[in-house]
XYZ file of C-alpha atoms in Angstrom:
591
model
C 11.891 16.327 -34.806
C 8.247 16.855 -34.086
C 9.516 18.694 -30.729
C 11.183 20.964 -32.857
C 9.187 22.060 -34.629
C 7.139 24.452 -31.936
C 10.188 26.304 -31.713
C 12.153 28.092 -34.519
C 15.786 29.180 -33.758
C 17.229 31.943 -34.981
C 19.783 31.756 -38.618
C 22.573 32.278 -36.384
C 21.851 29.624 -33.726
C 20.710 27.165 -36.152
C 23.622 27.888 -38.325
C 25.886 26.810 -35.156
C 23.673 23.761 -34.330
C 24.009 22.644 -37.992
C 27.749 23.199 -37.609
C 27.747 20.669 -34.231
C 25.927 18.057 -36.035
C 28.007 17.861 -39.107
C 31.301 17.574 -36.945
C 29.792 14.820 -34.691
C 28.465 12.925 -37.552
C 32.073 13.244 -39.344
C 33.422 11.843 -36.350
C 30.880 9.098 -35.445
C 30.934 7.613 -39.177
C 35.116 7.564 -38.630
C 34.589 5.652 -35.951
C 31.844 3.248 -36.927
C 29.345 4.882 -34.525
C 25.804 5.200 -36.492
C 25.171 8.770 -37.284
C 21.512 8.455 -36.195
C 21.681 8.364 -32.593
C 24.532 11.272 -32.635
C 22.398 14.034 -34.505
C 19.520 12.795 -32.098
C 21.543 13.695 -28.384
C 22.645 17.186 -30.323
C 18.884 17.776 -31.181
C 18.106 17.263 -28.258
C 20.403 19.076 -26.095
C 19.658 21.865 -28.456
C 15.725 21.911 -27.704
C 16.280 21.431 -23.755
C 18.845 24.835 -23.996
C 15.880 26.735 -25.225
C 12.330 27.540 -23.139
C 9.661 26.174 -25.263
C 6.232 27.770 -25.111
C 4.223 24.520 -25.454
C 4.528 20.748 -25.339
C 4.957 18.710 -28.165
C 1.904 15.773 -28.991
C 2.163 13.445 -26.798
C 5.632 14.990 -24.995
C 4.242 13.277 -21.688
C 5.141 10.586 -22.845
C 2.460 8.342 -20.739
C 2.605 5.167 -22.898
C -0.667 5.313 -23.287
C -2.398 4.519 -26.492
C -5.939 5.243 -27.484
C -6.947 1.170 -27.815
C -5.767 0.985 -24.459
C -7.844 3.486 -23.591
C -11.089 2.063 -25.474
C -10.734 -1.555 -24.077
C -10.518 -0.139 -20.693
C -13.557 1.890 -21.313
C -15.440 -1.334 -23.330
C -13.795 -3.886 -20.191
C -16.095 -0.423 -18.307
C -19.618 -0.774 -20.043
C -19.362 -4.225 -20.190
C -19.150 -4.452 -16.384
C -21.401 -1.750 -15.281
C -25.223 -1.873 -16.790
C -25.641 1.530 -15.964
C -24.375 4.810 -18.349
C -23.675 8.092 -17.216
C -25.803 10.469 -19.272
C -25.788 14.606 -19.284
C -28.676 15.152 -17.544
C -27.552 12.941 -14.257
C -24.223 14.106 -14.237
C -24.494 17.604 -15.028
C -27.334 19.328 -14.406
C -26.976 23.140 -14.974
C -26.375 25.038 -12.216
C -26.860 28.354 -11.537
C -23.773 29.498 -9.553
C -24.731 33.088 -8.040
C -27.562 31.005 -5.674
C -25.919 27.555 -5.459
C -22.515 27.036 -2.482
C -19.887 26.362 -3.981
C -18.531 22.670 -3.431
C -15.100 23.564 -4.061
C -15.164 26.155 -1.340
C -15.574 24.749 2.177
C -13.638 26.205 5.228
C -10.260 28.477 4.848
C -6.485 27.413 4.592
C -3.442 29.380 4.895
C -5.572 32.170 2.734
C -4.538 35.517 1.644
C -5.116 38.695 4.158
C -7.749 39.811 1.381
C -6.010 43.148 1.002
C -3.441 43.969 -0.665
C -1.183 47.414 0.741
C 0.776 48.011 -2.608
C -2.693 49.032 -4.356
C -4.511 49.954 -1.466
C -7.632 47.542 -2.195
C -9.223 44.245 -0.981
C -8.710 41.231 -3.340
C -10.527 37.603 -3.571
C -9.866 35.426 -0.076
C -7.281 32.881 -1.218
C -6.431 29.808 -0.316
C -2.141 30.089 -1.145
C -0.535 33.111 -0.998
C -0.002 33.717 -5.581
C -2.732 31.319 -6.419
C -5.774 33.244 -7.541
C -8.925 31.774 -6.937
C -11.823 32.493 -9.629
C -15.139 34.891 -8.509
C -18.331 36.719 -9.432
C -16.497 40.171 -8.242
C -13.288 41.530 -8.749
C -11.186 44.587 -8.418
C -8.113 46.006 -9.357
C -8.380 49.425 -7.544
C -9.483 51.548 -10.350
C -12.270 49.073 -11.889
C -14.746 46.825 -10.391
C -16.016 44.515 -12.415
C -18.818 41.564 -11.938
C -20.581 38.742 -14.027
C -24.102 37.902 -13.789
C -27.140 35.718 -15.440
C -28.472 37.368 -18.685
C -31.748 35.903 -20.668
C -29.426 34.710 -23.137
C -26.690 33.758 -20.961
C -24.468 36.065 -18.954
C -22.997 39.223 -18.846
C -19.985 40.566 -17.367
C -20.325 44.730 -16.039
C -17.305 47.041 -16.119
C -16.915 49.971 -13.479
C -14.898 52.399 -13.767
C -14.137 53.266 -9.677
C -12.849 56.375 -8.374
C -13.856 56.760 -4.442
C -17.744 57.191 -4.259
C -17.795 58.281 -7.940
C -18.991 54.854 -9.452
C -19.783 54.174 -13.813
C -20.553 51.805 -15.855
C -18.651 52.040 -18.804
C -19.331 48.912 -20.933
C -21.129 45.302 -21.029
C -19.744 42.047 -22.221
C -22.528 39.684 -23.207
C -21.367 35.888 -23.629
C -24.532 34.061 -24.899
C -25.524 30.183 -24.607
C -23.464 30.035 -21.866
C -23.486 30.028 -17.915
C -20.917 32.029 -15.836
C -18.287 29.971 -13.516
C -15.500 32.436 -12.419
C -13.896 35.624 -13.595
C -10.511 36.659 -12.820
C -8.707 40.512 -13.874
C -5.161 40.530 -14.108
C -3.506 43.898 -14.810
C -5.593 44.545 -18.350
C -7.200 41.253 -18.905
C -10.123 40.013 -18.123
C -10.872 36.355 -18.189
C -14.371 35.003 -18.356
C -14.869 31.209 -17.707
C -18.075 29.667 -18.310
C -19.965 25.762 -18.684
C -21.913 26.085 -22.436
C -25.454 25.156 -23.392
C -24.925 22.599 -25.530
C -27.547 19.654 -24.860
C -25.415 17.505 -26.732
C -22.557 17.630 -24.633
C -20.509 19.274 -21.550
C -18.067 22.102 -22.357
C -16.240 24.408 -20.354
C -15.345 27.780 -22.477
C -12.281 30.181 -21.356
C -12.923 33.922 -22.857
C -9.829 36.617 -22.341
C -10.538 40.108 -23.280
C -8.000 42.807 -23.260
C -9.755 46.029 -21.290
C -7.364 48.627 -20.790
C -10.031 50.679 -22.896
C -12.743 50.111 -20.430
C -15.143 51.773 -23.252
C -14.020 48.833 -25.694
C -13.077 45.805 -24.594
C -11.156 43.506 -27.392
C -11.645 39.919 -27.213
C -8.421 38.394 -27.606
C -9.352 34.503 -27.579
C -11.633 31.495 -27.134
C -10.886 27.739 -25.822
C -13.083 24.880 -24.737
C -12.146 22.093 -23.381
C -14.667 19.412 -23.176
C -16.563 18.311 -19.203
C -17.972 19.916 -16.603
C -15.778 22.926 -15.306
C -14.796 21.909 -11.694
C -12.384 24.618 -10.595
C -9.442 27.061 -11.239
C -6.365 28.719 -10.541
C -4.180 31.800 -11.688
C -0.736 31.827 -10.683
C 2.648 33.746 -12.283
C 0.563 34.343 -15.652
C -0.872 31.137 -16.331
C -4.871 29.709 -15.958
C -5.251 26.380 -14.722
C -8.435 24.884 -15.841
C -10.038 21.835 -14.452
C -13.053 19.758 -15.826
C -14.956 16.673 -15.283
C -15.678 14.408 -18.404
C -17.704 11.641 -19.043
C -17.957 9.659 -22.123
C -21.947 8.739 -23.142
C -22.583 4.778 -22.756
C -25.271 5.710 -26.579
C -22.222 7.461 -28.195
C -19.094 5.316 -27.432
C -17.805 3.919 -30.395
C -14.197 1.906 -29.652
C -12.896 2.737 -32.965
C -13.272 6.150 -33.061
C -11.227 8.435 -30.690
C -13.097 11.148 -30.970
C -15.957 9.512 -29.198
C -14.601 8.615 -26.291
C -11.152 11.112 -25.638
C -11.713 14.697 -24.334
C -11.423 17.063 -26.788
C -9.251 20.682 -26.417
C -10.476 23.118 -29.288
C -12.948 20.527 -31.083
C -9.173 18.835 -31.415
C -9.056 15.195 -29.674
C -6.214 15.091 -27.203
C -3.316 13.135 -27.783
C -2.613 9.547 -26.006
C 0.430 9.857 -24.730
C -1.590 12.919 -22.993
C -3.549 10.774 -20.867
C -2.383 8.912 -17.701
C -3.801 5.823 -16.708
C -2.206 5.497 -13.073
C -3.615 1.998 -12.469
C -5.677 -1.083 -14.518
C -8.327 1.102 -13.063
C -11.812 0.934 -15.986
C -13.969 4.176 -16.137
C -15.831 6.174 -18.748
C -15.068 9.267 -16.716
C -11.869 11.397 -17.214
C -10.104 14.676 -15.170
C -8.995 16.949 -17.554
C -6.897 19.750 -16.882
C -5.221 22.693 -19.076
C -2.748 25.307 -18.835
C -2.990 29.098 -20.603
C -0.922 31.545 -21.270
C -2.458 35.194 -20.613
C 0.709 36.417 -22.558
C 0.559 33.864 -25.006
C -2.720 32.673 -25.529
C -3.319 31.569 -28.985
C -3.660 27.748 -27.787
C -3.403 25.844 -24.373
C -0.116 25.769 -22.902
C -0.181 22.337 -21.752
C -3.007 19.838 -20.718
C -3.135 16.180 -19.591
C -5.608 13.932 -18.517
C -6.359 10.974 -16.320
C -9.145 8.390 -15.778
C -11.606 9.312 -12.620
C -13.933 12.037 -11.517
C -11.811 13.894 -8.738
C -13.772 14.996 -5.564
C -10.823 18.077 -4.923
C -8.390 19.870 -5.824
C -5.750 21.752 -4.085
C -2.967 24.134 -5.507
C 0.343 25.305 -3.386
C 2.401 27.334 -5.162
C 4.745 25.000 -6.827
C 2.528 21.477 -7.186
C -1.029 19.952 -7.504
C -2.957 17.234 -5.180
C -5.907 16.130 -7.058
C -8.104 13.721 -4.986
C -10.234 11.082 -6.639
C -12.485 9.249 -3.906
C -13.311 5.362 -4.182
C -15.911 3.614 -2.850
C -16.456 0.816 -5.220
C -14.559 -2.026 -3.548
C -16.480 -0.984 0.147
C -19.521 1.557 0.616
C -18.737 1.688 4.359
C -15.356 2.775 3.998
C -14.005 5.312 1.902
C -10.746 5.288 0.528
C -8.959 8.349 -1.766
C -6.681 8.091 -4.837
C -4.085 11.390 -4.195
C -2.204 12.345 -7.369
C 0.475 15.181 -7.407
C 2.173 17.125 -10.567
C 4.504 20.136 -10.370
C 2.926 22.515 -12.888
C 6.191 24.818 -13.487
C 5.205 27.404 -16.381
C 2.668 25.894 -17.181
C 3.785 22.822 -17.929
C 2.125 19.620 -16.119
C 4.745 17.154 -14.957
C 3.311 13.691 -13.275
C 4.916 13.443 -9.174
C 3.448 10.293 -7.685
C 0.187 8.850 -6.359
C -0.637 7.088 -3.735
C -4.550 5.502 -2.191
C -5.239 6.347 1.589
C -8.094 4.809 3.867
C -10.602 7.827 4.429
C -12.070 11.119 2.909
C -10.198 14.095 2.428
C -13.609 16.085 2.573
C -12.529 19.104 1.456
C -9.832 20.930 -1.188
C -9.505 23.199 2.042
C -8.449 20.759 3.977
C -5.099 20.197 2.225
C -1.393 21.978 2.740
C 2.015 21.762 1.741
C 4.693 22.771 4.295
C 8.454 22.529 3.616
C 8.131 20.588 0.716
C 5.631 17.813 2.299
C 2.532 17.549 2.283
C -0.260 17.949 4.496
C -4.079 16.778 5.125
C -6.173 16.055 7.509
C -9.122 13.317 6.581
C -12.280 11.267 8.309
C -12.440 7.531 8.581
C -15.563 5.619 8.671
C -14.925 2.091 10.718
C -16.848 -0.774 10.390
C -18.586 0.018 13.629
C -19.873 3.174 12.308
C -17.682 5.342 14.288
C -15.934 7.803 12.297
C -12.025 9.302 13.304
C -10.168 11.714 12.625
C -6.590 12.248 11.665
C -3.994 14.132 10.021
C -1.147 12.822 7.705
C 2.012 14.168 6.332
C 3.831 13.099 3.342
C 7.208 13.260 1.854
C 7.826 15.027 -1.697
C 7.190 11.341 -3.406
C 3.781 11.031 -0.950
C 5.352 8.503 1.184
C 3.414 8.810 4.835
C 6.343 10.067 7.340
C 4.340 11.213 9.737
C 0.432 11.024 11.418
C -1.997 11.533 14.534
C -4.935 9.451 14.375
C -8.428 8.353 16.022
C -8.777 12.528 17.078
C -12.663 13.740 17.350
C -14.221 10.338 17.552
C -17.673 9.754 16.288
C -17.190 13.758 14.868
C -17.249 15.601 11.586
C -14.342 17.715 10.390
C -15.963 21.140 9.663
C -12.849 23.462 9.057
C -9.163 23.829 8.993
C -6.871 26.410 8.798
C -2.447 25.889 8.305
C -0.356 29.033 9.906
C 3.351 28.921 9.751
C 4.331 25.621 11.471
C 0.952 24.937 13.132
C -2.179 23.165 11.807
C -5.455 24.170 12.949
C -8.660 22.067 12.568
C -12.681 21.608 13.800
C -14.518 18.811 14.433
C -17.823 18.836 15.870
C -20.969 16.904 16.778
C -22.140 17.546 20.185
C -19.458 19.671 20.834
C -16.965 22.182 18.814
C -13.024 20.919 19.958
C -10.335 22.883 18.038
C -7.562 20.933 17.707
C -3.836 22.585 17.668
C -1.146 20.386 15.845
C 2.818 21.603 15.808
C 4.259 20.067 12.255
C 7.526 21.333 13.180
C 9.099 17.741 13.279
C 7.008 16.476 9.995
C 8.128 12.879 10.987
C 6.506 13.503 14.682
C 3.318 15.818 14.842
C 2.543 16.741 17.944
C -1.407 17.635 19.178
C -0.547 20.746 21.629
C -3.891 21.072 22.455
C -7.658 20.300 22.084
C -9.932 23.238 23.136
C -14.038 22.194 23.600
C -17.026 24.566 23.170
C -20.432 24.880 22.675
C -21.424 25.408 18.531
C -19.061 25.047 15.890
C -16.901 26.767 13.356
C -17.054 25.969 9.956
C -14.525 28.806 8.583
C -11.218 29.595 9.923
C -8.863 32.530 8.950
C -6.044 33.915 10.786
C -6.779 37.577 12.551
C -4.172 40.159 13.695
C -0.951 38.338 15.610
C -1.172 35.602 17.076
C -5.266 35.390 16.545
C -7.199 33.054 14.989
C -10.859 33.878 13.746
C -13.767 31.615 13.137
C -17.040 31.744 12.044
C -19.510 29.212 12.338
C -22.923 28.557 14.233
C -23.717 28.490 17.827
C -26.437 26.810 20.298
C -29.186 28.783 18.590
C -29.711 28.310 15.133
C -27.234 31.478 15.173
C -24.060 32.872 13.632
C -21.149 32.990 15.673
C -17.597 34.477 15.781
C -15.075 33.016 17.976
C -11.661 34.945 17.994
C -9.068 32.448 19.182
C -5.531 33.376 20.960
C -2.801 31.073 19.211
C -0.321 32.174 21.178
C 0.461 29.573 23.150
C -0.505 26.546 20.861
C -0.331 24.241 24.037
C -2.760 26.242 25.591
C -5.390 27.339 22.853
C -8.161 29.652 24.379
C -11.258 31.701 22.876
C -10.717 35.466 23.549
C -13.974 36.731 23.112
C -17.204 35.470 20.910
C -20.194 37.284 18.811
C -23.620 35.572 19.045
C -26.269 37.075 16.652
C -29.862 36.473 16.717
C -31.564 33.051 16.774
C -32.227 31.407 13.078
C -29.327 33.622 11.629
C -27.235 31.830 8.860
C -24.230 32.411 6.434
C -22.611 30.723 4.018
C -19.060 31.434 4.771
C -18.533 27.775 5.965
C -19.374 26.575 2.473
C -18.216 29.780 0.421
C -14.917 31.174 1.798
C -14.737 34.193 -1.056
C -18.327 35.919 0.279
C -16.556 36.592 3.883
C -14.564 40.347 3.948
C -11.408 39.760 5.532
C -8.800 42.793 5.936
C -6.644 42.067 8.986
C -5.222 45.581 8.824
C -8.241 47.432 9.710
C -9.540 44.289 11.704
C -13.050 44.404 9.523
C -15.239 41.295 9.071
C -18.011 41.527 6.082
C -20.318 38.928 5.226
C -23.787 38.304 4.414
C -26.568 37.135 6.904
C -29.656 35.532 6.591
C -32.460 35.588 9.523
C -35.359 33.216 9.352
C -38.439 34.330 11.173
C -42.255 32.867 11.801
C -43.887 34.677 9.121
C -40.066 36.043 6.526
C -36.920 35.516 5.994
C -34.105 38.990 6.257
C -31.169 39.095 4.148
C -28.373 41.861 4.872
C -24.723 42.780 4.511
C -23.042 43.025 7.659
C -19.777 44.432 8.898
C -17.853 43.790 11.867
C -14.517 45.673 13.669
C -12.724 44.249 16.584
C -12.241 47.505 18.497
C -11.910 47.243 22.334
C -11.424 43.722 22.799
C -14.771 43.201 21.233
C -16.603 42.680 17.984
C -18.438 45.864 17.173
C -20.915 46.257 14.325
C -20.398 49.211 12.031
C -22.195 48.396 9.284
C -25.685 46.698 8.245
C -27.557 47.284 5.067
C -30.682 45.366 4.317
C -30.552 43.123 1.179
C -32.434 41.320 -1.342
C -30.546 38.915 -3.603
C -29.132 35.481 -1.983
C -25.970 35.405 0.158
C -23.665 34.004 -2.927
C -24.231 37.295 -4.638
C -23.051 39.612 -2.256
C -19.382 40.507 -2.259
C -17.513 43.446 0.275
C -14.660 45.268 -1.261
C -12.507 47.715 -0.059
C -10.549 50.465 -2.417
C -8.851 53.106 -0.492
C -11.201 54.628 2.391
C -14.511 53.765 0.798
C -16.449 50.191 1.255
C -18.413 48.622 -1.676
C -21.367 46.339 -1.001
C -21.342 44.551 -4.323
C -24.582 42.900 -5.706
C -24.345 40.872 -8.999
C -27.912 39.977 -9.260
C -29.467 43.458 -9.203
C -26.238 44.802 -10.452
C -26.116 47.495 -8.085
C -22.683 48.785 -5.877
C -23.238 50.729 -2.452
C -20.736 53.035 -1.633
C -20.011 53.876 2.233
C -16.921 56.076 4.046
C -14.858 53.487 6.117
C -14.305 56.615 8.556
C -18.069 57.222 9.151
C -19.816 53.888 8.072
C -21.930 56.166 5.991
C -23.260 56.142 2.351
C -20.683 58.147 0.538
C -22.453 61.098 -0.750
């Protein structure tokens, strides 16, 4: 009954279900059959027949109640002298200057432009999955978020080739920014609050198809420390680390020690505990509506504090790591839910032996799924490897012991092929066919001096990498795919000595539009006596990378975004709030 009440039918079709029920009871009591369980399937069947908005209280059904939860969390303090308080776990962090940790390296990512509105959009990792920035464009507007004295600010441009104007400011106080995302008219804000008291992530959507007067439309929090998120067919996905305070846990009163959605404490059977695992730490994550956004869509939660996250376009991995049992050798807890319109449904899980380092380093392919991981041995020589796993995450398929005694620094997944790094000494890129998901095949293993620690595909048949060479130096690679059994580096770009950028460890401040073969990204040059900082652009013209663009810079690397509207270039700056305008066909400022 409770289910049915979140969705009203109309006279007519509740007339008819009325009808059902009376005949089936009529028939049931003839017959002796208890008239209980009959109007219960006809409920039922009547609620599945109809798309509900939002689950019910408790609709996952998890078993889970909230004195299991506070035993497992007392059984937690009880063992463990040691309490996680705000200031160790979450010091605030100021995102325009910090890498992001959720960022590293590039997988099967978006071409960053987009030909149906003729502009650049946010590098992505999925094809549909939106990732969250500090810059965003929609063709007509560009708009950005940035630090404020009393907490941050998001700018709206109105755009129109080298005509650029601010039309209006959104201030959000006692808050720090996270992400931004515009879709179509709205404008969603996400941001960690200032609360000393505890963690809470805040979600802000603002209707701005009157650029002049933007209308807030609503305002969540959910409680922990915002991790990550997605946007995908109309829905936010929301992510968020939560710990419960050791001083404030009180095992008789929920609201102490169960995340909170709206100041409202979430419901048991919400919560998955996957094993007799014990922790004062939760993942919580949330669904929205941007159509329908007077409350969450859906949200669940689990015990653990998830090192990464990865999104394909129909399911979630979330990855917890574990290193309580053995220090030396890392083992990670993989979870998967489909997340169909919003709603979270709970896969499988399984525990591997080794560190998926990286949300980027994760891929689903035909329905399985893919990673590649390090392993630590006993010896202190670390392996790499790459797995594949059914729908249910059953291993079918694996190479092992690649890259001995190496780091993985990047990977990248095209069509049937997976492309990775490793590095130490030297930089081998390794080509792997997943054609045969039962029998993955290494094609080839290609060694060179330096490494790459980004990876995005470039033009047919071309693979592009950024990373650092012998020198201290930024380096491009552009690598012929081909022929994966016979991977090869076309050509390479060494800048000066003591250059650096943060594309390995921020994938959405690299410029990426394959159709114009342009590379923009921010560089950093250390000298003796200063340090430069400038906005560079690259074209591969000729068989060669050719710079066409460098503008001298003073605000950190993270703040710099490229986009591209029509023929005109934008050098984006959210820290001195200031766009740069040039002609694509010149290179020049647009006058």
């Amino acid at each position: 009954m409770k289910k049915l009440q979140n969705k009203q039918p109309s006279h007519r079709a509740a007339g008819f279900s009325r009808r059902k029920i009376i005949v089936a009871a009529c028939l049931f009591l003839a017959t002796g059959v208890g008239l209980f369980w009959a109007i219960h399937i006809l409920l039922t069947n009547n609620h599945n027949s109809t798309t509900v908005s939002r689950k019910s209280a408790g609709q996952h059904g998890f078993d889970t109640s909230y004195e299991t939860i506070s035993r497992r969390m007392d059984s937690y303090y009880e063992n463990n002298n040691v309490y996680f308080s705000i200031a160790d776990n979450s010091a605030v962090i100021d995102y325009a200057q910090t890498e992001s940790s959720d960022s590293l390296n590039s997988v099967s990512k978006s071409t960053g432009s987009s030909a149906a509105t003729d502009h650049s959009t946010t590098d992505t990792q999925v094809d549909g999955v939106m990732e969250g920035d500090i810059v965003n464009t929609d063709g007509n507007h560009i708009v950005t978020i940035q630090n404020s004295t009393t907490g941050f600010t998001a700018s709206l441009y109105e755009v129109s080739g080298k005509k650029i104007e601010k039309k209006q400011v959104i201030p959000i106080s006692n808050a720090d920014y996270r992400e931004m995302y515009l879709q179509d008219t709205t404008l969603v804000l996400i941001a960690q609050t200032w609360s000393q008291q505890e963690r809470k992530t805040a979600l802000y959507l603002y209707d701005i198809s009157d650029l002049s007067n933007p209308v807030r439309l609503c305002e969540h929090t959910q409680d922990g420390e915002f991790q990550t998120s997605r946007l995908t067919d109309g829905y936010l996905y929301t992510f968020t680390h939560y710990t419960v305070e050791k001083q404030t846990f009180d095992k008789e009163k929920p609201e102490t020690f169960v995340p909170r959605l709206d100041e409202k404490v979430m419901p048991a059977d919400d919560i998955l505990l996957l094993t007799d695992q014990n922790d004062c730490r939760y993942q919580v994550m949330t669904s929205l509506s941007l159509s329908n956004y007077q409350e969450f869509t859906d949200e669940t939660a689990s015990f653990g504090s998830p090192s990464n996250y990865y999104m394909s376009q129909e399911n979630l991995y979330i990855v917890h790591e574990d290193r309580d049992s053995d220090w030396n050798s890392v083992k990670s807890d993989i979870g998967k839910y489909s997340y169909k319109n919003g709603l979270f449904t709970y896969i499988a899980n399984t525990k591997i032996r080794g560190q998926i380092q990286n949300s980027y380093y994760m891929h689903e392919y035909k329905g399985n799924f893919v990673f590649v991981y390090t392993m630590d041995s006993y010896e202190g020589v670390s392996s790499n490897g790459l797995c594949v796993m059914d729908d249910k995450l059953n291993l079918i398929g694996e190479l092992s012991r690649l890259g001995l005694d190496e780091t993985i620094y990047a990977s990248y997944f095209l069509d049937n092929m997976a492309y990775f790094v490793t590095y130490r000494e030297t930089d081998p890129v390794f080509a792997v066919d997943l054609a045969d998901p039962k029998n993955p095949v290494l094609k080839s293993e290609l060694k060179l001096p330096g490494f790459s620690s980004y990876l995005h595909s470039f033009g047919e048949n071309q693979l592009l990498g950024i990373g650092e060479g012998e020198e201290n130096n930024v380096k491009f690679s552009l690598f012929s795919t081909e022929n994966p059994e016979n991977l090869s580096e076309i050509s390479h770009l060494l800048m000066s000595p003591n250059t650096y950028s943060i594309a390995g460890s921020d994938h959405r401040v690299v410029f990426v539009d394959e159709a114009r073969m342009l590379i923009g990204i921010g560089i950093d040059q250390y000298t003796s006596s200063h340090k430069k900082l400038k906005y560079e652009v690259y074209q591969w013209k000729n068989n060669r990378f050719q710079k066409v663009l460098s503008q001298k810079q003073s605000s950190p690397l993270s703040c710099l975004r490229g986009v591209r509207i029509g023929e005109y270039f934008y050098i984006v700056d959210v820290q001195e709030e200031q766009i740069q305008v040039y002609d694509i066909k010149t290179w020049k400022i647009a006058k």
